[in-house]
mmCIF file of N, CA and C in Angstrom:
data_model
loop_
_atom_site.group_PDB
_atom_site.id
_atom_site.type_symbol
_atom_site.label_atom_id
_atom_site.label_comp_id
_atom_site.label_asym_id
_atom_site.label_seq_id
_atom_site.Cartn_x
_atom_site.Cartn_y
_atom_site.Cartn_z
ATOM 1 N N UNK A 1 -41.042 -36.883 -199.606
ATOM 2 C CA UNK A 1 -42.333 -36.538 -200.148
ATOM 3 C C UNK A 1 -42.136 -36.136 -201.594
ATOM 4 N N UNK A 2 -42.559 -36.274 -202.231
ATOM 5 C CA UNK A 2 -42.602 -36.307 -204.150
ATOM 6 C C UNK A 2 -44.241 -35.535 -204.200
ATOM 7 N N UNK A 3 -43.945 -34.313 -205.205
ATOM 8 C CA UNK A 3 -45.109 -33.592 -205.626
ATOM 9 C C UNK A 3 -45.902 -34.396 -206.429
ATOM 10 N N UNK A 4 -46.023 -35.716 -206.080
ATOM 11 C CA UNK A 4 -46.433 -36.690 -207.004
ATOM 12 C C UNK A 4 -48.033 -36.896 -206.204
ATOM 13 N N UNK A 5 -47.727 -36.394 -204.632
ATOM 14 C CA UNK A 5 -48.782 -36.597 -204.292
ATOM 15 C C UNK A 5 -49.910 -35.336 -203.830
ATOM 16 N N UNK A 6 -49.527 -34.659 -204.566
ATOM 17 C CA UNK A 6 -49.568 -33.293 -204.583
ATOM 18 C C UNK A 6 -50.612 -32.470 -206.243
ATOM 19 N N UNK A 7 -50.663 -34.058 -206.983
ATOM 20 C CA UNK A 7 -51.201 -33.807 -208.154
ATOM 21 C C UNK A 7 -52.074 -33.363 -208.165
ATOM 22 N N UNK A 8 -52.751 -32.714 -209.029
ATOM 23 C CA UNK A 8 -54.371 -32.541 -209.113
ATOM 24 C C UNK A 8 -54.642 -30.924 -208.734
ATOM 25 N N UNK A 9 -53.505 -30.279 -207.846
ATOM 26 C CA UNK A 9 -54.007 -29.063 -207.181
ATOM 27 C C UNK A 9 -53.406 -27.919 -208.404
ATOM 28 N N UNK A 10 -53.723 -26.828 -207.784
ATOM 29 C CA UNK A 10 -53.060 -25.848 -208.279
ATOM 30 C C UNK A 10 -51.818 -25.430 -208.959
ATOM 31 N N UNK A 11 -51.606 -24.770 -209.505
ATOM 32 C CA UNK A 11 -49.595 -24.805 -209.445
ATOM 33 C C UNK A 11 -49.893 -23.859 -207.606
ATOM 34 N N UNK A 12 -50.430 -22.635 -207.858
ATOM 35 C CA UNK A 12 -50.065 -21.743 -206.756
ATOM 36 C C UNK A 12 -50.172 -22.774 -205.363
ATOM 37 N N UNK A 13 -51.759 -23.363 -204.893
ATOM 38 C CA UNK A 13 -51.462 -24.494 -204.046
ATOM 39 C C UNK A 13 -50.043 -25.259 -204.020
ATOM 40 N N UNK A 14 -49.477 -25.826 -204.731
ATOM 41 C CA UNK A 14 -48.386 -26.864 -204.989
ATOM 42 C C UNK A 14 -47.049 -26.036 -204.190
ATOM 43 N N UNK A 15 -46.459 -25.029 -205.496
ATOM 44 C CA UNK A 15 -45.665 -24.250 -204.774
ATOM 45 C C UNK A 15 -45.907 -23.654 -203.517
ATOM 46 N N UNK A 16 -46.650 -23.208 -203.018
ATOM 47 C CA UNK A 16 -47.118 -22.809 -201.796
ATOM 48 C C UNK A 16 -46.759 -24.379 -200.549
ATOM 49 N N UNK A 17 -47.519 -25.238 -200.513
ATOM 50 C CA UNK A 17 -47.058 -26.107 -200.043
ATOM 51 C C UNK A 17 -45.878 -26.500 -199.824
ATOM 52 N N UNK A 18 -45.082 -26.997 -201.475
ATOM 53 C CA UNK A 18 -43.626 -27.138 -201.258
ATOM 54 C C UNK A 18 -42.828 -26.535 -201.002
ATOM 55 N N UNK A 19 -43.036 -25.212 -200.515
ATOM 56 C CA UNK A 19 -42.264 -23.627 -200.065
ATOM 57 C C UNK A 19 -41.860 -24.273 -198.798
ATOM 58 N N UNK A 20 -43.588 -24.189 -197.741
ATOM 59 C CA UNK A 20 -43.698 -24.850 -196.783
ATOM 60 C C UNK A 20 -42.905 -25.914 -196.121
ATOM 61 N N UNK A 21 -42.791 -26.660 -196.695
ATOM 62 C CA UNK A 21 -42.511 -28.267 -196.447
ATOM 63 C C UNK A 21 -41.157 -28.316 -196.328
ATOM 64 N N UNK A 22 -40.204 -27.300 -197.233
ATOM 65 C CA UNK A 22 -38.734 -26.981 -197.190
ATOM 66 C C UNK A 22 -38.470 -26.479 -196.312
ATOM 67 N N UNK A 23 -39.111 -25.045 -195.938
ATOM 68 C CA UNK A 23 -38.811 -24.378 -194.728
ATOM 69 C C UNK A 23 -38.990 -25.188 -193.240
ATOM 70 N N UNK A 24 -40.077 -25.993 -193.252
ATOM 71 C CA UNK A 24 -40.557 -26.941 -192.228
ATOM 72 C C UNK A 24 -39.296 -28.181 -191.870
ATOM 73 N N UNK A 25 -38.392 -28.473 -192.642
ATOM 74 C CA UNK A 25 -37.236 -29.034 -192.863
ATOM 75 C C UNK A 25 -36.390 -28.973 -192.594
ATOM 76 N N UNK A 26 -35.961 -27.549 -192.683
ATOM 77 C CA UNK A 26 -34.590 -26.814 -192.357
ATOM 78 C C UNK A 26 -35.059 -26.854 -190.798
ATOM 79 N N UNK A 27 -36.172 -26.378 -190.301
ATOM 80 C CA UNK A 27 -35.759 -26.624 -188.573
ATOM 81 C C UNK A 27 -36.737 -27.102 -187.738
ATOM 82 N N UNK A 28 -37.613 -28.061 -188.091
ATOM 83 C CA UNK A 28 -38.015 -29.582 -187.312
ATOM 84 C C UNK A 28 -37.351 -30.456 -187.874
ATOM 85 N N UNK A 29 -36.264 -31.461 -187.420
ATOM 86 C CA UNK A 29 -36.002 -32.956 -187.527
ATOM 87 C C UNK A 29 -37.116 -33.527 -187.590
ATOM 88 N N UNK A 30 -38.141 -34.387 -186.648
ATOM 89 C CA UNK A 30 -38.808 -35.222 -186.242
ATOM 90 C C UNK A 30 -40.289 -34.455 -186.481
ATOM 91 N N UNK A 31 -40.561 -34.229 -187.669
ATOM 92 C CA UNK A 31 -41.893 -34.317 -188.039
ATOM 93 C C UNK A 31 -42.912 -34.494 -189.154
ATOM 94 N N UNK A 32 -44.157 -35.113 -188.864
ATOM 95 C CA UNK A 32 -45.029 -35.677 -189.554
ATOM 96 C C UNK A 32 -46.004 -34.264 -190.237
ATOM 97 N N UNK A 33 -46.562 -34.037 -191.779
ATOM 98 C CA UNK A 33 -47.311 -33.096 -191.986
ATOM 99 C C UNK A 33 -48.098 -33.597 -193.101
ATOM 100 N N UNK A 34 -49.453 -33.421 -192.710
ATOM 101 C CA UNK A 34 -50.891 -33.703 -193.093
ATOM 102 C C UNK A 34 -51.208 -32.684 -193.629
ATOM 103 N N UNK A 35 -52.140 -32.936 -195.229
ATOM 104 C CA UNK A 35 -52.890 -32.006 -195.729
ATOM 105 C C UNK A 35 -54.358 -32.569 -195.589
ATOM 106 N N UNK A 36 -55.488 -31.977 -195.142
ATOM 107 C CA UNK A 36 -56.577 -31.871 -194.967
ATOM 108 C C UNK A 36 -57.506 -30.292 -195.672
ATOM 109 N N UNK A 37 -58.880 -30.864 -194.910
ATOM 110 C CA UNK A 37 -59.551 -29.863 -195.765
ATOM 111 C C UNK A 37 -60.187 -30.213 -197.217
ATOM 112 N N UNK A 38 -60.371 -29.118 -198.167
ATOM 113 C CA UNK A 38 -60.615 -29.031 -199.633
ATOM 114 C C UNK A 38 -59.426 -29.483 -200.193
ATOM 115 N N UNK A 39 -58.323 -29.052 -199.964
ATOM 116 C CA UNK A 39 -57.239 -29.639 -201.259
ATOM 117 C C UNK A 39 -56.986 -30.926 -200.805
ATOM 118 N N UNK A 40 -56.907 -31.933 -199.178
ATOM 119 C CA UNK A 40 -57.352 -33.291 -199.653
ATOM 120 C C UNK A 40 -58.234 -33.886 -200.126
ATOM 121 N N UNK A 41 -59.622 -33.226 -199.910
ATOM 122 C CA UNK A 41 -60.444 -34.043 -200.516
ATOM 123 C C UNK A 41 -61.164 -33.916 -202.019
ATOM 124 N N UNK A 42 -60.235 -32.797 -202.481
ATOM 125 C CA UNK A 42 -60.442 -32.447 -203.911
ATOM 126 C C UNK A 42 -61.555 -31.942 -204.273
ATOM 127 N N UNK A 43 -62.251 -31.003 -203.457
ATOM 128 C CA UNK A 43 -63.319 -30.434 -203.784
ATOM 129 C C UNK A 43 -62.691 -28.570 -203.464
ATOM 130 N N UNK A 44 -61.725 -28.165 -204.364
ATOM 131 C CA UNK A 44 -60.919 -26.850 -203.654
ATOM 132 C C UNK A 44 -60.824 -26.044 -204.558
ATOM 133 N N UNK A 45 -61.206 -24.901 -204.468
ATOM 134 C CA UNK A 45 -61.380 -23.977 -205.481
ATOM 135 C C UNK A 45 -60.353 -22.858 -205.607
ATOM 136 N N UNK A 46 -59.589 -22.036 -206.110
ATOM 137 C CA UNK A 46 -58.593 -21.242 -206.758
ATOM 138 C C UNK A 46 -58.561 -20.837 -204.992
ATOM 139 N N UNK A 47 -59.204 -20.179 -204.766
ATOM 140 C CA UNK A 47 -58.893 -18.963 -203.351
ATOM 141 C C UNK A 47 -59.046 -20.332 -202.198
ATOM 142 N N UNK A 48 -59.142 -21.232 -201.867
ATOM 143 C CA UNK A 48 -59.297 -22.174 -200.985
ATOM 144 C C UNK A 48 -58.127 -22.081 -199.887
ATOM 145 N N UNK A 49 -58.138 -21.975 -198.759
ATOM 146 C CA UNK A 49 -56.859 -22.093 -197.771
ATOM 147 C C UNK A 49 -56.367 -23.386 -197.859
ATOM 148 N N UNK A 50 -55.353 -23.353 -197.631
ATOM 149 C CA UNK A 50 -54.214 -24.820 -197.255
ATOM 150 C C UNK A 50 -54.562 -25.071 -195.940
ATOM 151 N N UNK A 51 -55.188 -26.404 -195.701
ATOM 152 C CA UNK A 51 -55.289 -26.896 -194.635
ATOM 153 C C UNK A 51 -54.189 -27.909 -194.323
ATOM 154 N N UNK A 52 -53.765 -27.526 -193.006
ATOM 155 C CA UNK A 52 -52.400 -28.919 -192.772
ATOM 156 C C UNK A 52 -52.584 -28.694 -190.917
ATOM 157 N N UNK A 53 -51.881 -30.278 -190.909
ATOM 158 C CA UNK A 53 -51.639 -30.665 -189.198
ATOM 159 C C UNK A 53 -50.501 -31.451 -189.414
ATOM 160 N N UNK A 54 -49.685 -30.406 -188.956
ATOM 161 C CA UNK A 54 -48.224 -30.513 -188.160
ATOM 162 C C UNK A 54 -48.196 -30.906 -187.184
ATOM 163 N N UNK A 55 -47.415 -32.473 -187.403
ATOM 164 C CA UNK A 55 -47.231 -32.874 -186.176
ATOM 165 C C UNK A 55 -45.669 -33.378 -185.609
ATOM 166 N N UNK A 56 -45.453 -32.701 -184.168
ATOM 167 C CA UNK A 56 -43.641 -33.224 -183.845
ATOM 168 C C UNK A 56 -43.869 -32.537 -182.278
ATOM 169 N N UNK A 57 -42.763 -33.394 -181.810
ATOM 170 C CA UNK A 57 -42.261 -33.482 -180.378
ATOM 171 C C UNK A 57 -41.365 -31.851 -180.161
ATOM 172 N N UNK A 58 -41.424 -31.803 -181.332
ATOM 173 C CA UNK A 58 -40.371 -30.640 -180.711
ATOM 174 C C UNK A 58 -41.074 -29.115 -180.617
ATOM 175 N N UNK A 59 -42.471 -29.392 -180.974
ATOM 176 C CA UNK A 59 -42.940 -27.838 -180.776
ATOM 177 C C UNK A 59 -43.884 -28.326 -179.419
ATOM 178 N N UNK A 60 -43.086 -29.050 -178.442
ATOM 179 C CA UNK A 60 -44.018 -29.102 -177.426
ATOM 180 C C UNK A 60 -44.045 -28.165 -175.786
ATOM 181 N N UNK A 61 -42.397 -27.378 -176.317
ATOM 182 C CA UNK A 61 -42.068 -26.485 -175.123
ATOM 183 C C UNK A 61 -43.436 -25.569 -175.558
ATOM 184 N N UNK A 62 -44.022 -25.119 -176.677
ATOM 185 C CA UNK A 62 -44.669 -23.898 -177.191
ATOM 186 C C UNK A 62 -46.211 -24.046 -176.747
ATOM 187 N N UNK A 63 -46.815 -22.641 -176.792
ATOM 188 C CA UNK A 63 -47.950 -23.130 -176.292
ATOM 189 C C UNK A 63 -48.692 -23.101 -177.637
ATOM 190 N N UNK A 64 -50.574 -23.520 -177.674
ATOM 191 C CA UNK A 64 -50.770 -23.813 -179.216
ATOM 192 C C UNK A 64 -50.713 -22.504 -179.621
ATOM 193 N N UNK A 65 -50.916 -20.916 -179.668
ATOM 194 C CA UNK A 65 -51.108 -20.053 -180.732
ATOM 195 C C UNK A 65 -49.150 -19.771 -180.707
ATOM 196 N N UNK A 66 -48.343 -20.459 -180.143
ATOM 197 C CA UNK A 66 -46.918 -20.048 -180.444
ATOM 198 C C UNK A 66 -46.514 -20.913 -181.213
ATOM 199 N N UNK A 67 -47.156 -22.215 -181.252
ATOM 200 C CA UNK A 67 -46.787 -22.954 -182.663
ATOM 201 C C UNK A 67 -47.474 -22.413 -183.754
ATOM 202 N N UNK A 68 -48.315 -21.905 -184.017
ATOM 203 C CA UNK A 68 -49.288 -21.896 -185.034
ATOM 204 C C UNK A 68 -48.871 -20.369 -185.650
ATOM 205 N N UNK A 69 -48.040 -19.484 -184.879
ATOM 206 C CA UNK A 69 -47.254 -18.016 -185.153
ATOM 207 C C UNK A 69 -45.790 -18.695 -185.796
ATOM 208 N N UNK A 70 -45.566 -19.765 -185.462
ATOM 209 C CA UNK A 70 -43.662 -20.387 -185.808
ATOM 210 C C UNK A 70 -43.876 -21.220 -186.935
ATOM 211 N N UNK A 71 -44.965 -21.392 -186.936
ATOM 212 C CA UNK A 71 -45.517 -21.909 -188.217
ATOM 213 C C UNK A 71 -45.986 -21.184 -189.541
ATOM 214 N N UNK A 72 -47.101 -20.623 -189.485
ATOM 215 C CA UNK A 72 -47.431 -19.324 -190.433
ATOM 216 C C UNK A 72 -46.303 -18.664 -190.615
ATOM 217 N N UNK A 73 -45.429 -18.397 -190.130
ATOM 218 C CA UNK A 73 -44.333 -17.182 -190.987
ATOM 219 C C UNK A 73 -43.223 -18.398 -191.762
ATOM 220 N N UNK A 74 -43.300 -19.384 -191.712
ATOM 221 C CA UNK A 74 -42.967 -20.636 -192.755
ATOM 222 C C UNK A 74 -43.746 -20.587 -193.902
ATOM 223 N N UNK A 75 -44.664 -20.383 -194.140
ATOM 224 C CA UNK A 75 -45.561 -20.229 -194.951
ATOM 225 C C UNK A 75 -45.693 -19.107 -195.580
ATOM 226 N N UNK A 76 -45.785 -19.354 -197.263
ATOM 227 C CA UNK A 76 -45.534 -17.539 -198.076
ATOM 228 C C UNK A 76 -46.576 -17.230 -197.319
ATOM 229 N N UNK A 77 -46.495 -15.970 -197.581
ATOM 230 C CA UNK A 77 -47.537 -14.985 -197.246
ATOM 231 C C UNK A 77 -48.820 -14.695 -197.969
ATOM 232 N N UNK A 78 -48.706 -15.035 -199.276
ATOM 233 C CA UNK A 78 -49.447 -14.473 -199.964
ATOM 234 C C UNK A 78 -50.587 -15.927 -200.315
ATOM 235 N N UNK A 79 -50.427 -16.620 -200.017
ATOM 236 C CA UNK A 79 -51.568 -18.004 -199.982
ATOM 237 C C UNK A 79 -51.948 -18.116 -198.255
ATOM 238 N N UNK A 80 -53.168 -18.076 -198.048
ATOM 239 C CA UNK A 80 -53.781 -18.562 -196.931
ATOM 240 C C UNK A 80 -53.318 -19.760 -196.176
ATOM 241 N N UNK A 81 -52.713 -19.958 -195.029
ATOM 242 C CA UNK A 81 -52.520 -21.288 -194.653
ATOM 243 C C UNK A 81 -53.427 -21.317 -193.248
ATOM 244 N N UNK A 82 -54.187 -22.452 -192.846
ATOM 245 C CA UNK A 82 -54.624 -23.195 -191.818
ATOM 246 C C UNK A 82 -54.087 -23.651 -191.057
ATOM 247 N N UNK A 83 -53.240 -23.842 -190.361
ATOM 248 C CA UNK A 83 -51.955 -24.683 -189.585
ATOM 249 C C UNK A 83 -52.417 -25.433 -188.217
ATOM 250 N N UNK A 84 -52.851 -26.487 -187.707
ATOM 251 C CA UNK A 84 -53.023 -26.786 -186.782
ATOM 252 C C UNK A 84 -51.792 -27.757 -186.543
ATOM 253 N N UNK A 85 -51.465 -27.568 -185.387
ATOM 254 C CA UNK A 85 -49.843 -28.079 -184.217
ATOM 255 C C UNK A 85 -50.144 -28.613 -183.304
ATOM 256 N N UNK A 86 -49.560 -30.065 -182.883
ATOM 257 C CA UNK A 86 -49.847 -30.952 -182.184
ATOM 258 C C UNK A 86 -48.576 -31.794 -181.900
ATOM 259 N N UNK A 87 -48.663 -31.934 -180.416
ATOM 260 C CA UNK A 87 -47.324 -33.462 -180.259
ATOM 261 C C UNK A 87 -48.184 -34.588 -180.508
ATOM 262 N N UNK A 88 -47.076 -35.321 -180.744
ATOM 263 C CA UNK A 88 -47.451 -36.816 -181.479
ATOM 264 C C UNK A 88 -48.668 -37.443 -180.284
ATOM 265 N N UNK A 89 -48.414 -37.207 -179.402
ATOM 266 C CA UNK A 89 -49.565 -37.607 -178.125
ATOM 267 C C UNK A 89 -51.043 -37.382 -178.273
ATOM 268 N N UNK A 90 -51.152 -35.933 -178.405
ATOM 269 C CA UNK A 90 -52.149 -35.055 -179.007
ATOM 270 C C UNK A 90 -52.787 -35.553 -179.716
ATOM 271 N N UNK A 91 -51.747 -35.238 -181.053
ATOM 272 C CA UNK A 91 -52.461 -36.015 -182.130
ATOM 273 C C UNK A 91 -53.163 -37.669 -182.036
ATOM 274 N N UNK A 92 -52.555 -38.506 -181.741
ATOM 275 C CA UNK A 92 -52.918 -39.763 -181.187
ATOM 276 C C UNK A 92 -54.599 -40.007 -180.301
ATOM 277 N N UNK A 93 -54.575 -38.858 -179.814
ATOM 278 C CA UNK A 93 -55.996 -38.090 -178.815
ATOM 279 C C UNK A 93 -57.273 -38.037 -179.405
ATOM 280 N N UNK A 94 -56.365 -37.585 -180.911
ATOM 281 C CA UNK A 94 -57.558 -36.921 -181.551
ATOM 282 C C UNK A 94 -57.857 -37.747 -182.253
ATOM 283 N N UNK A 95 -59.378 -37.617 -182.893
ATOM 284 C CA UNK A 95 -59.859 -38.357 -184.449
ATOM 285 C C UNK A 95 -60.512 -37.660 -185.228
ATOM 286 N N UNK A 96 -60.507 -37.330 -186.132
ATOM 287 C CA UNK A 96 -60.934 -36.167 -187.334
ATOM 288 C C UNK A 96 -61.461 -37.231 -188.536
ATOM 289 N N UNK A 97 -63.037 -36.751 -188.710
ATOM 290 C CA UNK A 97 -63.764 -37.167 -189.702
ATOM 291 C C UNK A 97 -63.172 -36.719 -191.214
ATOM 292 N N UNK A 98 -62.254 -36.010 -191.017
ATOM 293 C CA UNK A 98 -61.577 -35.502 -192.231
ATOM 294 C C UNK A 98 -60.063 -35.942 -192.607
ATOM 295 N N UNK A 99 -60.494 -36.046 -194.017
ATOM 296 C CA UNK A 99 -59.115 -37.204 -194.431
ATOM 297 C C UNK A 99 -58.081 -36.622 -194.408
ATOM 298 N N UNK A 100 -56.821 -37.276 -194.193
ATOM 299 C CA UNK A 100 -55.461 -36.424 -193.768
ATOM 300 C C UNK A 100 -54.598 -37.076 -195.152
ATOM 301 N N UNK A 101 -54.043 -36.329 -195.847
ATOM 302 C CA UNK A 101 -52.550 -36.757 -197.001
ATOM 303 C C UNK A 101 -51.683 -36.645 -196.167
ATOM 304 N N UNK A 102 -50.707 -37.777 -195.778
ATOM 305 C CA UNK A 102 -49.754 -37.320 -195.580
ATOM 306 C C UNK A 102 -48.617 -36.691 -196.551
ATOM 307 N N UNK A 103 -47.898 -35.653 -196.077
ATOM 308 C CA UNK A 103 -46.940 -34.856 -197.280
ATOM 309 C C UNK A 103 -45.348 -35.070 -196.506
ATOM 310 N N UNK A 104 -45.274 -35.429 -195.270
ATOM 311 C CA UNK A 104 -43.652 -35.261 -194.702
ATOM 312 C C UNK A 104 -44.022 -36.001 -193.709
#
């Protein structure tokens, strides 16, 4: 993933994200992560939360608010994050009128 696609936002959004995306790295192998919301669709204002859907096989022993707790503390603290967690199945389930970036 290249902050290339990442243009347009914030610095604080940006770093915040790419904080994310590192830590998300070091311990999922096998996963896919979507930005949604205001900062994909570019209508996002300074205080706006980070919307993202994490998706991987391996947070599927967990139930959803134990992914979404193993998730948020990946995430600084000090920027708002949204986190929705899903196995690849799940996700596949679903369809969301809202556009997804992929970032990983």
């Amino acid at each position: 993933m290249s902050s290339e696609s990442l243009r347009g936002l914030s610095e604080r959004h940006r770093k915040a994200i790419l904080s994310f995306l590192a830590r998300v790295r070091e311990r999922l192998r096998d996963v896919e992560i979507y930005l949604t919301g205001s900062l994909a669709r570019g209508d996002w204002l300074l205080d706006s939360d980070v919307d993202l859907v994490v998706v991987s096989d391996e947070l599927a022993d967990l139930k959803p608010w134990e992914r979404y707790a193993f998730l948020r503390r990946l995430a600084p603290p000090d920027v708002p994050f949204d986190i929705m967690a899903y196995t690849r199945a799940l996700r596949k389930a679903l369809v969301s009128p809202e556009p997804l970036l992929r970032l990983l």
